[in-house]
Short mmCIF file of N, CA and C in Angstrom, two decimals:
data_model
loop_
_atom_site.label_atom_id
_atom_site.label_comp_id
_atom_site.label_asym_id
_atom_site.label_seq_id
_atom_site.Cartn_x
_atom_site.Cartn_y
_atom_site.Cartn_z
N MET K 5 -1.44 3.63 -6.57
CA MET K 5 -1.64 4.85 -5.82
C MET K 5 -1.70 4.51 -4.34
N ARG K 6 -1.01 5.30 -3.53
CA ARG K 6 -1.04 5.09 -2.09
C ARG K 6 -2.40 5.51 -1.53
N VAL K 7 -2.94 4.64 -0.71
CA VAL K 7 -4.19 4.96 -0.01
C VAL K 7 -3.85 5.68 1.29
N VAL K 8 -2.78 5.25 1.94
CA VAL K 8 -2.29 5.87 3.17
C VAL K 8 -0.79 6.07 3.00
N ASP K 9 -0.30 7.25 3.40
CA ASP K 9 1.12 7.56 3.28
C ASP K 9 1.75 7.61 4.67
N PHE K 10 2.43 6.53 5.05
CA PHE K 10 3.06 6.47 6.36
C PHE K 10 4.34 7.32 6.44
N ASN K 11 4.74 7.95 5.33
CA ASN K 11 5.86 8.88 5.36
C ASN K 11 5.41 10.29 5.73
N ASN K 12 4.10 10.51 5.76
CA ASN K 12 3.55 11.81 6.15
C ASN K 12 3.77 11.99 7.65
N PRO K 13 4.44 13.07 8.08
CA PRO K 13 4.75 13.24 9.50
C PRO K 13 3.52 13.26 10.42
N GLY K 14 2.37 13.70 9.95
CA GLY K 14 1.18 13.77 10.79
C GLY K 14 0.27 12.56 10.70
N GLU K 15 0.68 11.54 9.95
CA GLU K 15 -0.22 10.40 9.71
C GLU K 15 -0.61 9.67 10.99
N ALA K 16 0.29 9.51 11.93
CA ALA K 16 -0.04 8.78 13.16
C ALA K 16 -1.20 9.43 13.91
N ASP K 17 -1.32 10.75 13.82
CA ASP K 17 -2.39 11.46 14.50
C ASP K 17 -3.76 11.21 13.87
N ALA K 18 -3.79 10.65 12.66
CA ALA K 18 -5.05 10.39 11.96
C ALA K 18 -5.67 9.05 12.36
N TRP K 19 -5.00 8.28 13.22
CA TRP K 19 -5.46 6.95 13.61
C TRP K 19 -5.86 6.93 15.08
N TRP K 20 -6.89 6.14 15.41
CA TRP K 20 -7.27 5.94 16.80
C TRP K 20 -7.68 4.50 17.01
N ALA K 21 -7.61 4.06 18.24
CA ALA K 21 -7.93 2.67 18.59
C ALA K 21 -9.39 2.55 19.00
N VAL K 22 -10.00 1.43 18.61
CA VAL K 22 -11.32 1.02 19.08
C VAL K 22 -11.16 -0.44 19.48
N ASN K 23 -11.07 -0.67 20.78
CA ASN K 23 -10.80 -2.01 21.29
C ASN K 23 -12.03 -2.59 21.99
N ASP K 24 -11.90 -3.81 22.48
CA ASP K 24 -13.04 -4.49 23.09
C ASP K 24 -13.48 -3.88 24.41
N GLY K 25 -12.80 -2.86 24.88
CA GLY K 25 -13.24 -2.15 26.07
C GLY K 25 -14.63 -1.55 25.90
N VAL K 26 -15.03 -1.30 24.64
CA VAL K 26 -16.38 -0.78 24.39
C VAL K 26 -17.43 -1.81 24.76
N MET K 27 -17.01 -3.09 24.94
CA MET K 27 -17.94 -4.16 25.30
C MET K 27 -17.53 -4.85 26.59
N GLY K 28 -16.64 -4.23 27.37
CA GLY K 28 -16.23 -4.79 28.65
C GLY K 28 -14.90 -5.52 28.65
N GLY K 29 -14.27 -5.68 27.49
CA GLY K 29 -12.99 -6.37 27.41
C GLY K 29 -11.83 -5.51 27.86
N VAL K 30 -10.63 -6.09 27.86
CA VAL K 30 -9.45 -5.38 28.35
C VAL K 30 -8.29 -5.38 27.34
N SER K 31 -8.57 -5.71 26.09
CA SER K 31 -7.53 -5.67 25.06
C SER K 31 -7.13 -4.21 24.81
N HIS K 32 -5.94 -4.01 24.28
CA HIS K 32 -5.49 -2.65 23.96
C HIS K 32 -4.62 -2.66 22.72
N SER K 33 -4.60 -1.52 22.03
CA SER K 33 -3.80 -1.40 20.81
C SER K 33 -3.56 0.07 20.48
N HIS K 34 -2.67 0.28 19.54
CA HIS K 34 -2.42 1.60 18.99
C HIS K 34 -1.70 1.43 17.65
N LEU K 35 -1.60 2.52 16.92
CA LEU K 35 -0.81 2.55 15.70
C LEU K 35 0.23 3.65 15.86
N ARG K 36 1.46 3.29 15.61
CA ARG K 36 2.54 4.27 15.61
C ARG K 36 3.30 4.13 14.29
N ILE K 37 4.11 5.11 13.99
CA ILE K 37 4.87 5.09 12.74
C ILE K 37 6.35 5.21 13.06
N VAL K 38 7.14 4.32 12.47
CA VAL K 38 8.59 4.34 12.63
C VAL K 38 9.21 4.24 11.24
N GLU K 39 9.94 5.25 10.85
CA GLU K 39 10.67 5.27 9.58
C GLU K 39 9.77 4.90 8.40
N GLY K 40 8.60 5.49 8.32
CA GLY K 40 7.70 5.29 7.20
C GLY K 40 6.91 4.00 7.22
N VAL K 41 6.90 3.28 8.33
CA VAL K 41 6.16 2.03 8.45
C VAL K 41 5.14 2.19 9.58
N GLY K 42 3.87 1.90 9.28
CA GLY K 42 2.84 1.90 10.31
C GLY K 42 2.94 0.63 11.11
N ILE K 43 2.82 0.74 12.42
CA ILE K 43 2.90 -0.43 13.30
C ILE K 43 1.65 -0.49 14.17
N PHE K 44 0.83 -1.51 13.88
CA PHE K 44 -0.37 -1.79 14.66
C PHE K 44 0.03 -2.86 15.66
N GLU K 45 -0.03 -2.50 16.96
CA GLU K 45 0.43 -3.43 17.98
C GLU K 45 -0.38 -3.27 19.25
N GLY K 46 -0.28 -4.29 20.08
CA GLY K 46 -0.98 -4.25 21.35
C GLY K 46 -1.10 -5.64 21.94
N HIS K 47 -2.19 -5.86 22.66
CA HIS K 47 -2.41 -7.12 23.36
C HIS K 47 -3.90 -7.45 23.30
N THR K 48 -4.21 -8.68 22.90
CA THR K 48 -5.60 -9.12 22.95
C THR K 48 -5.79 -10.01 24.17
N SER K 49 -6.94 -9.84 24.79
CA SER K 49 -7.30 -10.61 25.97
C SER K 49 -8.70 -11.17 25.77
N LEU K 50 -8.92 -12.38 26.23
CA LEU K 50 -10.25 -12.99 26.15
C LEU K 50 -11.06 -12.76 27.41
N GLU K 51 -10.49 -12.01 28.37
CA GLU K 51 -11.20 -11.72 29.62
C GLU K 51 -12.45 -10.89 29.36
N ASN K 52 -13.46 -11.10 30.20
CA ASN K 52 -14.70 -10.32 30.16
C ASN K 52 -15.39 -10.38 28.81
N GLY K 53 -15.22 -11.48 28.10
CA GLY K 53 -15.87 -11.63 26.79
C GLY K 53 -15.22 -10.83 25.69
N GLY K 54 -13.99 -10.37 25.91
CA GLY K 54 -13.29 -9.57 24.91
C GLY K 54 -12.60 -10.43 23.87
N GLY K 55 -11.62 -9.84 23.21
CA GLY K 55 -10.86 -10.61 22.24
C GLY K 55 -10.58 -9.88 20.95
N PHE K 56 -10.82 -8.55 20.88
CA PHE K 56 -10.46 -7.85 19.66
C PHE K 56 -9.80 -6.51 19.98
N ALA K 57 -8.99 -6.09 19.02
CA ALA K 57 -8.35 -4.78 19.08
C ALA K 57 -8.34 -4.24 17.65
N SER K 58 -8.51 -2.93 17.52
CA SER K 58 -8.52 -2.36 16.17
C SER K 58 -8.05 -0.92 16.18
N VAL K 59 -7.65 -0.48 15.01
CA VAL K 59 -7.34 0.93 14.76
C VAL K 59 -8.06 1.35 13.49
N ARG K 60 -8.46 2.62 13.47
CA ARG K 60 -9.14 3.20 12.31
C ARG K 60 -8.48 4.52 11.96
N ARG K 61 -8.50 4.81 10.67
CA ARG K 61 -8.00 6.10 10.21
C ARG K 61 -9.17 7.07 10.07
N GLN K 62 -8.89 8.34 10.23
CA GLN K 62 -9.92 9.35 10.01
C GLN K 62 -10.54 9.16 8.64
N PRO K 63 -11.82 9.44 8.51
CA PRO K 63 -12.46 9.33 7.19
C PRO K 63 -11.80 10.26 6.17
N ALA K 64 -11.80 9.80 4.93
CA ALA K 64 -11.25 10.57 3.82
C ALA K 64 -11.92 10.10 2.53
N ARG K 65 -11.80 10.91 1.49
CA ARG K 65 -12.28 10.50 0.17
C ARG K 65 -11.08 9.88 -0.55
N TYR K 66 -11.17 8.59 -0.80
CA TYR K 66 -10.04 7.88 -1.39
C TYR K 66 -10.12 7.80 -2.91
N GLY K 67 -11.30 7.94 -3.49
CA GLY K 67 -11.43 7.91 -4.93
C GLY K 67 -10.96 6.60 -5.56
N LEU K 68 -11.45 5.49 -5.04
CA LEU K 68 -10.98 4.17 -5.49
C LEU K 68 -11.91 3.54 -6.52
N GLY K 69 -12.80 4.31 -7.11
CA GLY K 69 -13.78 3.77 -8.04
C GLY K 69 -13.20 3.09 -9.26
N ASN K 70 -12.03 3.49 -9.70
CA ASN K 70 -11.42 2.89 -10.89
C ASN K 70 -10.39 1.82 -10.53
N CYS K 71 -10.44 1.34 -9.31
CA CYS K 71 -9.47 0.35 -8.86
C CYS K 71 -10.15 -1.01 -8.67
N THR K 72 -9.34 -2.05 -8.61
CA THR K 72 -9.89 -3.40 -8.48
C THR K 72 -9.67 -4.00 -7.10
N GLY K 73 -8.93 -3.30 -6.25
CA GLY K 73 -8.68 -3.82 -4.92
C GLY K 73 -7.57 -3.06 -4.22
N ILE K 74 -7.05 -3.69 -3.16
CA ILE K 74 -6.02 -3.10 -2.30
C ILE K 74 -4.84 -4.07 -2.22
N ARG K 75 -3.65 -3.49 -2.22
CA ARG K 75 -2.42 -4.27 -2.00
C ARG K 75 -1.77 -3.76 -0.71
N LEU K 76 -1.51 -4.69 0.20
CA LEU K 76 -0.81 -4.37 1.44
C LEU K 76 0.58 -4.98 1.39
N SER K 77 1.55 -4.27 1.92
CA SER K 77 2.86 -4.86 2.17
C SER K 77 3.01 -4.88 3.69
N VAL K 78 3.03 -6.11 4.26
CA VAL K 78 2.99 -6.25 5.72
C VAL K 78 4.02 -7.27 6.20
N ARG K 79 4.43 -7.06 7.43
CA ARG K 79 5.25 -8.05 8.15
C ARG K 79 4.58 -8.25 9.50
N GLY K 80 4.26 -9.50 9.79
CA GLY K 80 3.51 -9.76 11.01
C GLY K 80 4.12 -10.82 11.88
N ASP K 81 3.26 -11.41 12.68
CA ASP K 81 3.67 -12.34 13.73
C ASP K 81 3.04 -13.72 13.54
N GLY K 82 2.52 -13.97 12.35
CA GLY K 82 1.88 -15.25 12.07
C GLY K 82 0.39 -15.29 12.41
N ARG K 83 -0.13 -14.21 12.96
CA ARG K 83 -1.56 -14.17 13.33
C ARG K 83 -2.39 -13.66 12.15
N THR K 84 -3.70 -13.83 12.27
CA THR K 84 -4.63 -13.40 11.23
C THR K 84 -5.22 -12.05 11.59
N TYR K 85 -5.24 -11.16 10.62
CA TYR K 85 -5.74 -9.79 10.78
C TYR K 85 -6.86 -9.55 9.78
N GLN K 86 -7.50 -8.42 9.94
CA GLN K 86 -8.52 -7.98 8.99
C GLN K 86 -8.20 -6.57 8.53
N LEU K 87 -8.33 -6.34 7.24
CA LEU K 87 -8.40 -4.99 6.72
C LEU K 87 -9.88 -4.66 6.68
N ARG K 88 -10.25 -3.53 7.26
CA ARG K 88 -11.66 -3.16 7.34
C ARG K 88 -11.87 -1.83 6.61
N LEU K 89 -12.87 -1.82 5.77
CA LEU K 89 -13.22 -0.63 4.99
C LEU K 89 -14.64 -0.22 5.37
N ARG K 90 -14.85 1.08 5.48
CA ARG K 90 -16.17 1.57 5.85
C ARG K 90 -16.73 2.49 4.77
N THR K 91 -18.04 2.35 4.58
CA THR K 91 -18.81 3.24 3.71
C THR K 91 -20.08 3.60 4.48
N ARG K 92 -20.86 4.47 3.91
CA ARG K 92 -22.14 4.84 4.54
C ARG K 92 -23.24 3.82 4.25
N ALA K 93 -22.94 2.80 3.46
CA ALA K 93 -23.96 1.80 3.10
C ALA K 93 -24.31 0.88 4.27
N LEU K 94 -23.43 0.80 5.27
CA LEU K 94 -23.66 -0.08 6.41
C LEU K 94 -24.02 0.74 7.64
N PRO K 95 -24.68 0.11 8.62
CA PRO K 95 -25.00 0.85 9.85
C PRO K 95 -23.73 1.23 10.60
N GLU K 96 -23.85 2.21 11.48
CA GLU K 96 -22.72 2.62 12.33
C GLU K 96 -22.16 1.39 13.03
N GLY K 97 -20.85 1.19 12.94
CA GLY K 97 -20.22 0.02 13.52
C GLY K 97 -20.03 -1.11 12.52
N GLY K 98 -20.67 -1.01 11.37
CA GLY K 98 -20.51 -2.02 10.33
C GLY K 98 -19.30 -1.71 9.46
N ALA K 99 -18.77 -2.75 8.84
CA ALA K 99 -17.60 -2.57 7.97
C ALA K 99 -17.57 -3.71 6.96
N TYR K 100 -16.78 -3.52 5.93
CA TYR K 100 -16.46 -4.58 4.99
C TYR K 100 -15.09 -5.10 5.38
N ARG K 101 -14.99 -6.41 5.63
CA ARG K 101 -13.72 -6.96 6.10
C ARG K 101 -13.17 -7.97 5.11
N ALA K 102 -11.84 -8.02 5.08
CA ALA K 102 -11.13 -9.09 4.37
C ALA K 102 -10.04 -9.56 5.31
N ARG K 103 -9.95 -10.86 5.50
CA ARG K 103 -8.95 -11.43 6.40
C ARG K 103 -7.67 -11.75 5.64
N PHE K 104 -6.55 -11.65 6.36
CA PHE K 104 -5.27 -12.08 5.80
C PHE K 104 -4.40 -12.60 6.94
N THR K 105 -3.61 -13.61 6.64
CA THR K 105 -2.73 -14.20 7.63
C THR K 105 -1.30 -13.81 7.32
N THR K 106 -0.58 -13.41 8.33
CA THR K 106 0.81 -13.00 8.15
C THR K 106 1.74 -14.20 8.33
N VAL K 107 2.97 -14.00 7.88
CA VAL K 107 4.03 -14.98 8.06
C VAL K 107 4.98 -14.39 9.09
N ASN K 108 5.23 -15.10 10.16
CA ASN K 108 6.02 -14.57 11.27
C ASN K 108 7.37 -14.03 10.80
N GLY K 109 7.56 -12.72 10.95
CA GLY K 109 8.84 -12.08 10.67
C GLY K 109 9.15 -11.84 9.21
N GLU K 110 8.24 -12.16 8.29
CA GLU K 110 8.53 -12.00 6.86
C GLU K 110 7.61 -10.96 6.22
N TRP K 111 8.18 -10.16 5.33
CA TRP K 111 7.38 -9.22 4.55
C TRP K 111 6.62 -9.99 3.48
N VAL K 112 5.35 -9.74 3.35
CA VAL K 112 4.53 -10.35 2.31
C VAL K 112 3.63 -9.28 1.69
N ASP K 113 3.31 -9.47 0.42
CA ASP K 113 2.32 -8.65 -0.25
C ASP K 113 0.99 -9.38 -0.16
N VAL K 114 -0.03 -8.67 0.26
CA VAL K 114 -1.38 -9.22 0.36
C VAL K 114 -2.23 -8.46 -0.65
N ILE K 115 -2.83 -9.19 -1.57
CA ILE K 115 -3.68 -8.58 -2.59
C ILE K 115 -5.12 -8.97 -2.29
N LEU K 116 -5.97 -7.95 -2.12
CA LEU K 116 -7.37 -8.15 -1.75
C LEU K 116 -8.26 -7.47 -2.79
N GLY K 117 -8.93 -8.28 -3.60
CA GLY K 117 -9.90 -7.74 -4.55
C GLY K 117 -11.17 -7.34 -3.82
N TRP K 118 -11.93 -6.44 -4.41
CA TRP K 118 -13.14 -5.94 -3.74
C TRP K 118 -14.10 -7.07 -3.39
N SER K 119 -14.15 -8.11 -4.22
CA SER K 119 -15.10 -9.20 -3.96
C SER K 119 -14.73 -10.02 -2.72
N GLU K 120 -13.52 -9.85 -2.21
CA GLU K 120 -13.11 -10.58 -1.00
C GLU K 120 -13.60 -9.92 0.29
N PHE K 121 -14.15 -8.73 0.19
CA PHE K 121 -14.62 -8.01 1.37
C PHE K 121 -16.08 -8.38 1.64
N GLU K 122 -16.35 -8.77 2.88
CA GLU K 122 -17.70 -9.15 3.26
C GLU K 122 -18.24 -8.18 4.32
N PRO K 123 -19.54 -7.85 4.24
CA PRO K 123 -20.11 -6.90 5.19
C PRO K 123 -20.35 -7.58 6.54
N VAL K 124 -19.91 -6.90 7.61
CA VAL K 124 -20.07 -7.43 8.96
C VAL K 124 -20.51 -6.32 9.91
N PHE K 125 -21.14 -6.75 10.99
CA PHE K 125 -21.51 -5.86 12.08
C PHE K 125 -21.22 -6.60 13.37
N ARG K 126 -20.29 -6.08 14.16
CA ARG K 126 -19.87 -6.71 15.41
C ARG K 126 -19.50 -8.19 15.22
N GLY K 127 -18.78 -8.45 14.15
CA GLY K 127 -18.28 -9.79 13.89
C GLY K 127 -19.24 -10.73 13.20
N ARG K 128 -20.47 -10.29 12.96
CA ARG K 128 -21.47 -11.15 12.32
C ARG K 128 -21.68 -10.70 10.88
N LEU K 129 -21.79 -11.68 9.97
CA LEU K 129 -22.06 -11.37 8.57
C LEU K 129 -23.42 -10.73 8.42
N LEU K 130 -23.50 -9.75 7.54
CA LEU K 130 -24.77 -9.09 7.22
C LEU K 130 -25.24 -9.65 5.88
N ASP K 131 -26.21 -10.53 5.92
CA ASP K 131 -26.68 -11.20 4.70
C ASP K 131 -27.38 -10.26 3.73
N ASP K 132 -28.04 -9.24 4.24
CA ASP K 132 -28.84 -8.38 3.38
C ASP K 132 -28.15 -7.06 3.02
N ALA K 133 -26.85 -6.94 3.29
CA ALA K 133 -26.12 -5.71 3.02
C ALA K 133 -25.72 -5.64 1.55
N PRO K 134 -25.59 -4.44 1.03
CA PRO K 134 -25.14 -4.30 -0.36
C PRO K 134 -23.66 -4.66 -0.48
N PRO K 135 -23.21 -5.02 -1.67
CA PRO K 135 -21.78 -5.29 -1.85
C PRO K 135 -20.98 -3.99 -1.72
N LEU K 136 -19.70 -4.14 -1.48
CA LEU K 136 -18.81 -2.99 -1.36
C LEU K 136 -18.75 -2.22 -2.68
N VAL K 137 -18.91 -0.91 -2.60
CA VAL K 137 -18.73 -0.02 -3.74
C VAL K 137 -17.45 0.76 -3.48
N ALA K 138 -16.44 0.50 -4.30
CA ALA K 138 -15.10 1.05 -4.05
C ALA K 138 -15.09 2.57 -3.96
N ASN K 139 -15.85 3.23 -4.79
CA ASN K 139 -15.83 4.69 -4.78
C ASN K 139 -16.43 5.28 -3.51
N ASP K 140 -17.17 4.47 -2.74
CA ASP K 140 -17.80 4.95 -1.51
C ASP K 140 -16.95 4.74 -0.26
N ILE K 141 -15.78 4.12 -0.41
CA ILE K 141 -14.92 3.87 0.76
C ILE K 141 -14.47 5.20 1.35
N GLN K 142 -14.67 5.33 2.65
CA GLN K 142 -14.27 6.56 3.32
C GLN K 142 -13.43 6.34 4.58
N GLN K 143 -13.19 5.07 4.93
CA GLN K 143 -12.35 4.83 6.10
C GLN K 143 -11.68 3.47 5.97
N VAL K 144 -10.42 3.41 6.40
CA VAL K 144 -9.67 2.15 6.43
C VAL K 144 -9.27 1.87 7.87
N GLY K 145 -9.08 0.59 8.18
CA GLY K 145 -8.64 0.21 9.51
C GLY K 145 -8.16 -1.22 9.54
N PHE K 146 -7.58 -1.58 10.66
CA PHE K 146 -7.11 -2.95 10.88
C PHE K 146 -7.71 -3.47 12.17
N LEU K 147 -7.98 -4.77 12.21
CA LEU K 147 -8.56 -5.39 13.38
C LEU K 147 -7.94 -6.77 13.55
N ILE K 148 -7.75 -7.16 14.80
CA ILE K 148 -7.34 -8.52 15.12
C ILE K 148 -8.40 -9.09 16.06
N ALA K 149 -8.92 -10.26 15.70
CA ALA K 149 -9.96 -10.93 16.49
C ALA K 149 -9.88 -12.42 16.21
N ASP K 150 -8.71 -13.01 16.46
CA ASP K 150 -8.47 -14.41 16.09
C ASP K 150 -8.67 -15.38 17.25
N GLN K 151 -9.32 -14.92 18.32
CA GLN K 151 -9.61 -15.74 19.49
C GLN K 151 -8.36 -16.26 20.19
N CYS K 152 -7.25 -15.54 20.02
CA CYS K 152 -5.99 -15.89 20.71
C CYS K 152 -5.60 -14.72 21.60
N ALA K 153 -5.32 -15.01 22.83
CA ALA K 153 -4.85 -13.97 23.74
C ALA K 153 -3.35 -13.81 23.57
N GLY K 154 -2.88 -12.57 23.70
CA GLY K 154 -1.44 -12.33 23.66
C GLY K 154 -1.09 -11.08 22.89
N ASP K 155 0.21 -10.78 22.90
CA ASP K 155 0.72 -9.62 22.18
C ASP K 155 0.60 -9.85 20.68
N PHE K 156 0.43 -8.77 19.95
CA PHE K 156 0.43 -8.83 18.49
C PHE K 156 1.21 -7.66 17.93
N HIS K 157 1.67 -7.83 16.69
CA HIS K 157 2.53 -6.82 16.07
C HIS K 157 2.40 -6.97 14.55
N LEU K 158 1.88 -5.94 13.91
CA LEU K 158 1.72 -5.93 12.45
C LEU K 158 2.36 -4.66 11.91
N GLU K 159 3.36 -4.82 11.06
CA GLU K 159 4.01 -3.70 10.39
C GLU K 159 3.40 -3.54 9.01
N ILE K 160 3.06 -2.30 8.65
CA ILE K 160 2.44 -2.01 7.36
C ILE K 160 3.33 -1.02 6.62
N ALA K 161 4.01 -1.51 5.59
CA ALA K 161 4.88 -0.64 4.80
C ALA K 161 4.06 0.18 3.80
N SER K 162 2.98 -0.43 3.28
CA SER K 162 2.17 0.32 2.32
C SER K 162 0.76 -0.23 2.24
N ILE K 163 -0.14 0.68 1.92
CA ILE K 163 -1.52 0.36 1.58
C ILE K 163 -1.76 1.08 0.24
N GLU K 164 -1.90 0.30 -0.83
CA GLU K 164 -2.01 0.88 -2.16
C GLU K 164 -3.23 0.34 -2.89
N SER K 165 -3.76 1.15 -3.77
CA SER K 165 -4.86 0.68 -4.62
C SER K 165 -4.26 -0.09 -5.79
N ILE K 166 -5.06 -1.00 -6.32
CA ILE K 166 -4.67 -1.75 -7.51
C ILE K 166 -5.46 -1.14 -8.66
N ALA K 167 -4.74 -0.61 -9.63
CA ALA K 167 -5.40 0.06 -10.74
C ALA K 167 -6.08 -0.96 -11.66
N ALA K 168 -7.22 -0.56 -12.18
CA ALA K 168 -7.93 -1.41 -13.15
C ALA K 168 -7.16 -1.39 -14.47
N PRO K 169 -7.11 -2.53 -15.16
CA PRO K 169 -6.42 -2.55 -16.45
C PRO K 169 -7.07 -1.59 -17.42
N VAL K 170 -6.25 -0.97 -18.26
CA VAL K 170 -6.77 0.00 -19.24
C VAL K 170 -7.10 -0.71 -20.53
#
């Protein structure tokens, strides 16, 4: 099942950027859609203590309780990204993250089981946070924070749930 449909004409309007400018940095990013592919791109800068860029989708009820994880089809630039999921179980600004590394210029499928997501707040692990509950997911997003300055480009052909075996 598709979690996000990049073929939907209004999908790009459902995403917004949250970059390190909230903490004094100068990185920038956005998500645009070209021919049914979401493109998360921008520039990360380490100036002023910065170094991250992210995009988030508007909250929605995804109904992922009967699923075992998420499958991404992505083409990147060789850098490491994070898929970030939000629920109400974490404080504002907290998320469950799973990292994945892209292969420069190649499409790859990334399979992320729920157990691979760890709770974080501003890049720090939350030791006392509850584990991710799939049915409570209400927001998806992408973040890059690999401590490398420069342009980045991540193409997302699909974000799909992985159905639990019957």
